[in-house]
Amino acid sequence: MAEIVGVRFKRAGRVYYFDPAGFDLEVNDYVVVNTVRGLELGHVVASPKQVLDSETGRSLKSVVRKAEPEDIKRAQELEDKEREALAECSKLTIKLHLPMKLLSAEYNLDGGRLTFFFSAAERVDFRELVRELSKRFKVRVELRQVGARDESKLIGGFGRCGHPLCCMSFLSEFSPVSIRMA
């Protein structure tokens, strides 16, 4: 048996499972976990529970620690820097005549990696943009192109029914939709 805890990184993002590593965690706690992007601040959305080893599929990464007030303060400071980075990147895309729509920017918790999310109708050669951004921010920069549904999730909005978009509020994963289904 393995113990797992559900952690979400974005408001309507996917839930990822981690080994609680002996920490006494409850829903609504904040935790620091090590992901492929580095250290990230996550929000516990599913309390620790026991599952069969076969259900986890692969070895789980562990929670590094319960978030301390400094971690939460650091995340808030990085949010301000993300807004500045997005504005700066927007200026550069205009200067370089890149046909892309910037959606959001995210720093990881240690501030060593900055990821920009964008949408575009076609493939965009953004190598020059990455070089300029790396020079300007002195961190590792990644650009990720997202589809229309992910774009809606990132920027938000309201559906025809008048409620917030489903992908923003409760849909965390998108299943492919065929033309016949649409």
PDB file of C-alpha atoms in Angstrom:
ATOM      1  CA  MET A   1       0.000   0.000   0.000  1.00  0.00           C
ATOM      2  CA  ALA A   2       1.134   3.509  -0.798  1.00  0.00           C
ATOM      3  CA  GLU A   3      -0.083   6.775   0.630  1.00  0.00           C
ATOM      4  CA  ILE A   4      -0.902   9.560  -1.838  1.00  0.00           C
ATOM      5  CA  VAL A   5      -2.054  13.174  -1.637  1.00  0.00           C
ATOM      6  CA  GLY A   6      -3.706  15.170  -4.449  1.00  0.00           C
ATOM      7  CA  VAL A   7      -2.072  18.497  -5.316  1.00  0.00           C
ATOM      8  CA  ARG A   8      -3.221  21.138  -7.792  1.00  0.00           C
ATOM      9  CA  PHE A   9      -0.964  23.928  -9.055  1.00  0.00           C
ATOM     10  CA  LYS A  10      -3.445  26.125 -10.931  1.00  0.00           C
ATOM     11  CA  ARG A  11      -6.986  27.051  -9.962  1.00  0.00           C
ATOM     12  CA  ALA A  12      -8.685  24.693 -12.421  1.00  0.00           C
ATOM     13  CA  GLY A  13      -5.624  22.642 -13.242  1.00  0.00           C
ATOM     14  CA  ARG A  14      -5.143  18.929 -13.230  1.00  0.00           C
ATOM     15  CA  VAL A  15      -4.661  17.110  -9.909  1.00  0.00           C
ATOM     16  CA  TYR A  16      -1.263  15.444  -9.519  1.00  0.00           C
ATOM     17  CA  TYR A  17      -0.523  12.818  -6.894  1.00  0.00           C
ATOM     18  CA  PHE A  18       2.482  12.845  -4.584  1.00  0.00           C
ATOM     19  CA  ASP A  19       3.811  10.850  -1.661  1.00  0.00           C
ATOM     20  CA  PRO A  20       3.033  12.952   1.450  1.00  0.00           C
ATOM     21  CA  ALA A  21       6.417  11.880   2.907  1.00  0.00           C
ATOM     22  CA  GLY A  22       5.102  11.642   6.453  1.00  0.00           C
ATOM     23  CA  PHE A  23       3.770  15.205   6.588  1.00  0.00           C
ATOM     24  CA  ASP A  24       0.399  15.672   8.270  1.00  0.00           C
ATOM     25  CA  LEU A  25      -1.475  17.237   5.340  1.00  0.00           C
ATOM     26  CA  GLU A  26      -5.080  18.323   5.017  1.00  0.00           C
ATOM     27  CA  VAL A  27      -7.175  19.756   2.207  1.00  0.00           C
ATOM     28  CA  ASN A  28      -6.370  23.479   1.640  1.00  0.00           C
ATOM     29  CA  ASP A  29      -2.793  23.162   2.927  1.00  0.00           C
ATOM     30  CA  TYR A  30      -0.054  24.507   0.688  1.00  0.00           C
ATOM     31  CA  VAL A  31       2.938  22.309  -0.063  1.00  0.00           C
ATOM     32  CA  VAL A  32       6.237  22.612  -1.902  1.00  0.00           C
ATOM     33  CA  VAL A  33       6.891  19.775  -4.337  1.00  0.00           C
ATOM     34  CA  ASN A  34       9.643  19.000  -6.808  1.00  0.00           C
ATOM     35  CA  THR A  35       8.316  18.686 -10.371  1.00  0.00           C
ATOM     36  CA  VAL A  36       9.949  18.435 -13.783  1.00  0.00           C
ATOM     37  CA  ARG A  37       9.880  22.261 -13.810  1.00  0.00           C
ATOM     38  CA  GLY A  38      11.643  22.537 -10.430  1.00  0.00           C
ATOM     39  CA  LEU A  39      10.180  23.493  -7.062  1.00  0.00           C
ATOM     40  CA  GLU A  40       6.496  24.427  -7.245  1.00  0.00           C
ATOM     41  CA  LEU A  41       3.954  25.636  -4.712  1.00  0.00           C
ATOM     42  CA  GLY A  42       0.851  23.459  -4.771  1.00  0.00           C
ATOM     43  CA  HIS A  43      -2.525  23.394  -3.066  1.00  0.00           C
ATOM     44  CA  VAL A  44      -3.680  20.148  -1.436  1.00  0.00           C
ATOM     45  CA  VAL A  45      -7.092  19.269  -2.889  1.00  0.00           C
ATOM     46  CA  ALA A  46      -7.334  15.591  -1.896  1.00  0.00           C
ATOM     47  CA  SER A  47      -6.381  14.490   1.601  1.00  0.00           C
ATOM     48  CA  PRO A  48      -3.864  11.668   2.017  1.00  0.00           C
ATOM     49  CA  LYS A  49      -5.251   8.200   1.396  1.00  0.00           C
ATOM     50  CA  GLN A  50      -3.959   4.665   1.025  1.00  0.00           C
ATOM     51  CA  VAL A  51      -3.983   3.061  -2.430  1.00  0.00           C
ATOM     52  CA  LEU A  52      -2.576  -0.144  -3.857  1.00  0.00           C
ATOM     53  CA  ASP A  53       0.941   0.132  -5.267  1.00  0.00           C
ATOM     54  CA  SER A  54      -0.420  -1.054  -8.620  1.00  0.00           C
ATOM     55  CA  GLU A  55      -2.826   1.935  -8.730  1.00  0.00           C
ATOM     56  CA  THR A  56      -0.052   4.534  -8.618  1.00  0.00           C
ATOM     57  CA  GLY A  57       1.429   3.252 -11.867  1.00  0.00           C
ATOM     58  CA  ARG A  58       4.931   4.525 -11.242  1.00  0.00           C
ATOM     59  CA  SER A  59       7.013   5.791  -8.372  1.00  0.00           C
ATOM     60  CA  LEU A  60       5.582   8.963  -6.907  1.00  0.00           C
ATOM     61  CA  LYS A  61       7.583  12.076  -6.185  1.00  0.00           C
ATOM     62  CA  SER A  62       7.457  13.191  -2.579  1.00  0.00           C
ATOM     63  CA  VAL A  63       6.245  16.395  -1.014  1.00  0.00           C
ATOM     64  CA  VAL A  64       9.368  18.395  -0.127  1.00  0.00           C
ATOM     65  CA  ARG A  65       7.749  20.294   2.757  1.00  0.00           C
ATOM     66  CA  LYS A  66       4.630  22.018   3.953  1.00  0.00           C
ATOM     67  CA  ALA A  67       4.663  25.551   2.585  1.00  0.00           C
ATOM     68  CA  GLU A  68       5.990  28.126   5.001  1.00  0.00           C
ATOM     69  CA  PRO A  69       4.829  31.764   5.054  1.00  0.00           C
ATOM     70  CA  GLU A  70       8.016  32.695   3.154  1.00  0.00           C
ATOM     71  CA  ASP A  71       7.072  30.283   0.349  1.00  0.00           C
ATOM     72  CA  ILE A  72       3.630  31.828  -0.016  1.00  0.00           C
ATOM     73  CA  LYS A  73       5.093  35.341   0.090  1.00  0.00           C
ATOM     74  CA  ARG A  74       7.660  34.335  -2.543  1.00  0.00           C
ATOM     75  CA  ALA A  75       4.892  32.957  -4.784  1.00  0.00           C
ATOM     76  CA  GLN A  76       2.998  36.257  -4.503  1.00  0.00           C
ATOM     77  CA  GLU A  77       6.153  38.228  -5.382  1.00  0.00           C
ATOM     78  CA  LEU A  78       6.692  35.980  -8.393  1.00  0.00           C
ATOM     79  CA  GLU A  79       3.109  36.649  -9.541  1.00  0.00           C
ATOM     80  CA  ASP A  80       3.981  40.348  -9.762  1.00  0.00           C
ATOM     81  CA  LYS A  81       7.130  39.507 -11.705  1.00  0.00           C
ATOM     82  CA  GLU A  82       5.065  37.305 -14.030  1.00  0.00           C
ATOM     83  CA  ARG A  83       2.863  40.267 -14.968  1.00  0.00           C
ATOM     84  CA  GLU A  84       5.960  42.360 -15.726  1.00  0.00           C
ATOM     85  CA  ALA A  85       7.495  39.513 -17.737  1.00  0.00           C
ATOM     86  CA  LEU A  86       4.299  39.095 -19.751  1.00  0.00           C
ATOM     87  CA  ALA A  87       4.245  42.814 -20.599  1.00  0.00           C
ATOM     88  CA  GLU A  88       7.920  42.728 -21.597  1.00  0.00           C
ATOM     89  CA  CYS A  89       7.444  39.617 -23.728  1.00  0.00           C
ATOM     90  CA  SER A  90       4.440  41.216 -25.414  1.00  0.00           C
ATOM     91  CA  LYS A  91       6.578  44.206 -26.426  1.00  0.00           C
ATOM     92  CA  LEU A  92       9.227  41.872 -27.827  1.00  0.00           C
ATOM     93  CA  THR A  93       6.728  39.840 -29.863  1.00  0.00           C
ATOM     94  CA  ILE A  94       5.500  43.058 -31.469  1.00  0.00           C
ATOM     95  CA  LYS A  95       9.074  44.210 -32.117  1.00  0.00           C
ATOM     96  CA  LEU A  96       9.988  40.841 -33.688  1.00  0.00           C
ATOM     97  CA  HIS A  97       6.678  40.686 -35.660  1.00  0.00           C
ATOM     98  CA  LEU A  98       5.728  37.286 -34.245  1.00  0.00           C
ATOM     99  CA  PRO A  99       2.128  36.160 -34.969  1.00  0.00           C
ATOM    100  CA  MET A 100       1.336  34.890 -31.489  1.00  0.00           C
ATOM    101  CA  LYS A 101      -1.045  35.747 -28.663  1.00  0.00           C
ATOM    102  CA  LEU A 102       0.564  35.662 -25.224  1.00  0.00           C
ATOM    103  CA  LEU A 103      -1.706  34.198 -22.567  1.00  0.00           C
ATOM    104  CA  SER A 104       0.242  33.908 -19.338  1.00  0.00           C
ATOM    105  CA  ALA A 105       3.660  33.642 -17.749  1.00  0.00           C
ATOM    106  CA  GLU A 106       4.712  31.438 -14.827  1.00  0.00           C
ATOM    107  CA  TYR A 107       7.841  31.307 -12.705  1.00  0.00           C
ATOM    108  CA  ASN A 108       8.651  28.193 -10.726  1.00  0.00           C
ATOM    109  CA  LEU A 109       9.035  28.721  -6.962  1.00  0.00           C
ATOM    110  CA  ASP A 110      12.803  29.210  -6.974  1.00  0.00           C
ATOM    111  CA  GLY A 111      12.502  31.762  -9.798  1.00  0.00           C
ATOM    112  CA  GLY A 112      14.953  29.883 -12.022  1.00  0.00           C
ATOM    113  CA  ARG A 113      12.541  29.063 -14.844  1.00  0.00           C
ATOM    114  CA  LEU A 114      10.039  31.273 -16.625  1.00  0.00           C
ATOM    115  CA  THR A 115       7.405  29.686 -18.877  1.00  0.00           C
ATOM    116  CA  PHE A 116       5.256  31.662 -21.305  1.00  0.00           C
ATOM    117  CA  PHE A 117       2.038  30.195 -22.687  1.00  0.00           C
ATOM    118  CA  PHE A 118       0.816  31.401 -26.061  1.00  0.00           C
ATOM    119  CA  SER A 119      -1.583  30.552 -28.855  1.00  0.00           C
ATOM    120  CA  ALA A 120      -0.976  30.942 -32.567  1.00  0.00           C
ATOM    121  CA  ALA A 121      -2.752  29.929 -35.751  1.00  0.00           C
ATOM    122  CA  GLU A 122       0.405  28.367 -37.150  1.00  0.00           C
ATOM    123  CA  ARG A 123       3.852  27.278 -36.085  1.00  0.00           C
ATOM    124  CA  VAL A 124       5.994  30.170 -34.820  1.00  0.00           C
ATOM    125  CA  ASP A 125       9.794  30.359 -34.892  1.00  0.00           C
ATOM    126  CA  PHE A 126      10.453  31.971 -31.522  1.00  0.00           C
ATOM    127  CA  ARG A 127      14.166  31.167 -31.076  1.00  0.00           C
ATOM    128  CA  GLU A 128      15.161  34.844 -31.260  1.00  0.00           C
ATOM    129  CA  LEU A 129      12.459  35.717 -28.727  1.00  0.00           C
ATOM    130  CA  VAL A 130      13.757  33.073 -26.292  1.00  0.00           C
ATOM    131  CA  ARG A 131      17.310  34.438 -26.627  1.00  0.00           C
ATOM    132  CA  GLU A 132      16.140  37.993 -25.944  1.00  0.00           C
ATOM    133  CA  LEU A 133      14.012  36.945 -22.971  1.00  0.00           C
ATOM    134  CA  SER A 134      16.833  34.850 -21.481  1.00  0.00           C
ATOM    135  CA  LYS A 135      19.188  37.828 -21.713  1.00  0.00           C
ATOM    136  CA  ARG A 136      16.653  40.186 -20.199  1.00  0.00           C
ATOM    137  CA  PHE A 137      15.443  38.005 -17.306  1.00  0.00           C
ATOM    138  CA  LYS A 138      18.609  35.921 -16.749  1.00  0.00           C
ATOM    139  CA  VAL A 139      16.621  32.713 -16.187  1.00  0.00           C
ATOM    140  CA  ARG A 140      15.772  29.672 -18.255  1.00  0.00           C
ATOM    141  CA  VAL A 141      12.888  30.595 -20.557  1.00  0.00           C
ATOM    142  CA  GLU A 142      10.372  28.218 -22.139  1.00  0.00           C
ATOM    143  CA  LEU A 143       7.550  28.982 -24.535  1.00  0.00           C
ATOM    144  CA  ARG A 144       4.597  26.596 -24.762  1.00  0.00           C
ATOM    145  CA  GLN A 145       1.958  26.727 -27.454  1.00  0.00           C
ATOM    146  CA  VAL A 146      -1.526  25.778 -26.264  1.00  0.00           C
ATOM    147  CA  GLY A 147      -4.734  24.910 -28.101  1.00  0.00           C
ATOM    148  CA  ALA A 148      -8.052  26.746 -28.125  1.00  0.00           C
ATOM    149  CA  ARG A 149      -9.533  24.953 -25.101  1.00  0.00           C
ATOM    150  CA  ASP A 150      -6.398  25.491 -23.028  1.00  0.00           C
ATOM    151  CA  GLU A 151      -6.425  29.143 -24.104  1.00  0.00           C
ATOM    152  CA  SER A 152      -9.984  29.509 -22.803  1.00  0.00           C
ATOM    153  CA  LYS A 153      -8.934  27.879 -19.555  1.00  0.00           C
ATOM    154  CA  LEU A 154      -5.977  30.251 -19.124  1.00  0.00           C
ATOM    155  CA  ILE A 155      -7.727  33.525 -19.925  1.00  0.00           C
ATOM    156  CA  GLY A 156     -11.166  32.643 -18.581  1.00  0.00           C
ATOM    157  CA  GLY A 157     -14.575  33.896 -19.556  1.00  0.00           C
ATOM    158  CA  PHE A 158     -18.234  32.995 -19.472  1.00  0.00           C
ATOM    159  CA  GLY A 159     -20.132  30.438 -21.511  1.00  0.00           C
ATOM    160  CA  ARG A 160     -23.376  30.909 -23.418  1.00  0.00           C
ATOM    161  CA  CYS A 161     -25.214  29.832 -20.283  1.00  0.00           C
ATOM    162  CA  GLY A 162     -23.841  32.813 -18.348  1.00  0.00           C
ATOM    163  CA  HIS A 163     -21.718  30.705 -16.004  1.00  0.00           C
ATOM    164  CA  PRO A 164     -17.898  30.635 -15.898  1.00  0.00           C
ATOM    165  CA  LEU A 165     -16.430  28.374 -18.575  1.00  0.00           C
ATOM    166  CA  CYS A 166     -16.544  24.692 -17.617  1.00  0.00           C
ATOM    167  CA  CYS A 167     -12.835  24.295 -18.369  1.00  0.00           C
ATOM    168  CA  MET A 168     -12.105  27.016 -15.797  1.00  0.00           C
ATOM    169  CA  SER A 169     -14.278  25.684 -13.045  1.00  0.00           C
ATOM    170  CA  PHE A 170     -14.311  21.904 -13.032  1.00  0.00           C
ATOM    171  CA  LEU A 171     -12.885  20.288 -16.180  1.00  0.00           C
ATOM    172  CA  SER A 172      -9.239  19.531 -15.474  1.00  0.00           C
ATOM    173  CA  GLU A 173      -8.482  17.293 -18.462  1.00  0.00           C
ATOM    174  CA  PHE A 174      -9.691  17.597 -22.022  1.00  0.00           C
ATOM    175  CA  SER A 175     -10.720  14.510 -23.942  1.00  0.00           C
ATOM    176  CA  PRO A 176     -10.453  14.745 -27.723  1.00  0.00           C
ATOM    177  CA  VAL A 177     -13.677  15.688 -29.494  1.00  0.00           C
ATOM    178  CA  SER A 178     -14.323  14.295 -32.969  1.00  0.00           C
ATOM    179  CA  ILE A 179     -16.201  16.149 -35.700  1.00  0.00           C
ATOM    180  CA  ARG A 180     -19.028  13.639 -35.370  1.00  0.00           C
ATOM    181  CA  MET A 181     -19.354  14.427 -31.635  1.00  0.00           C
ATOM    182  CA  ALA A 182     -19.343  18.180 -32.216  1.00  0.00           C
TER     183      ALA A 182
END
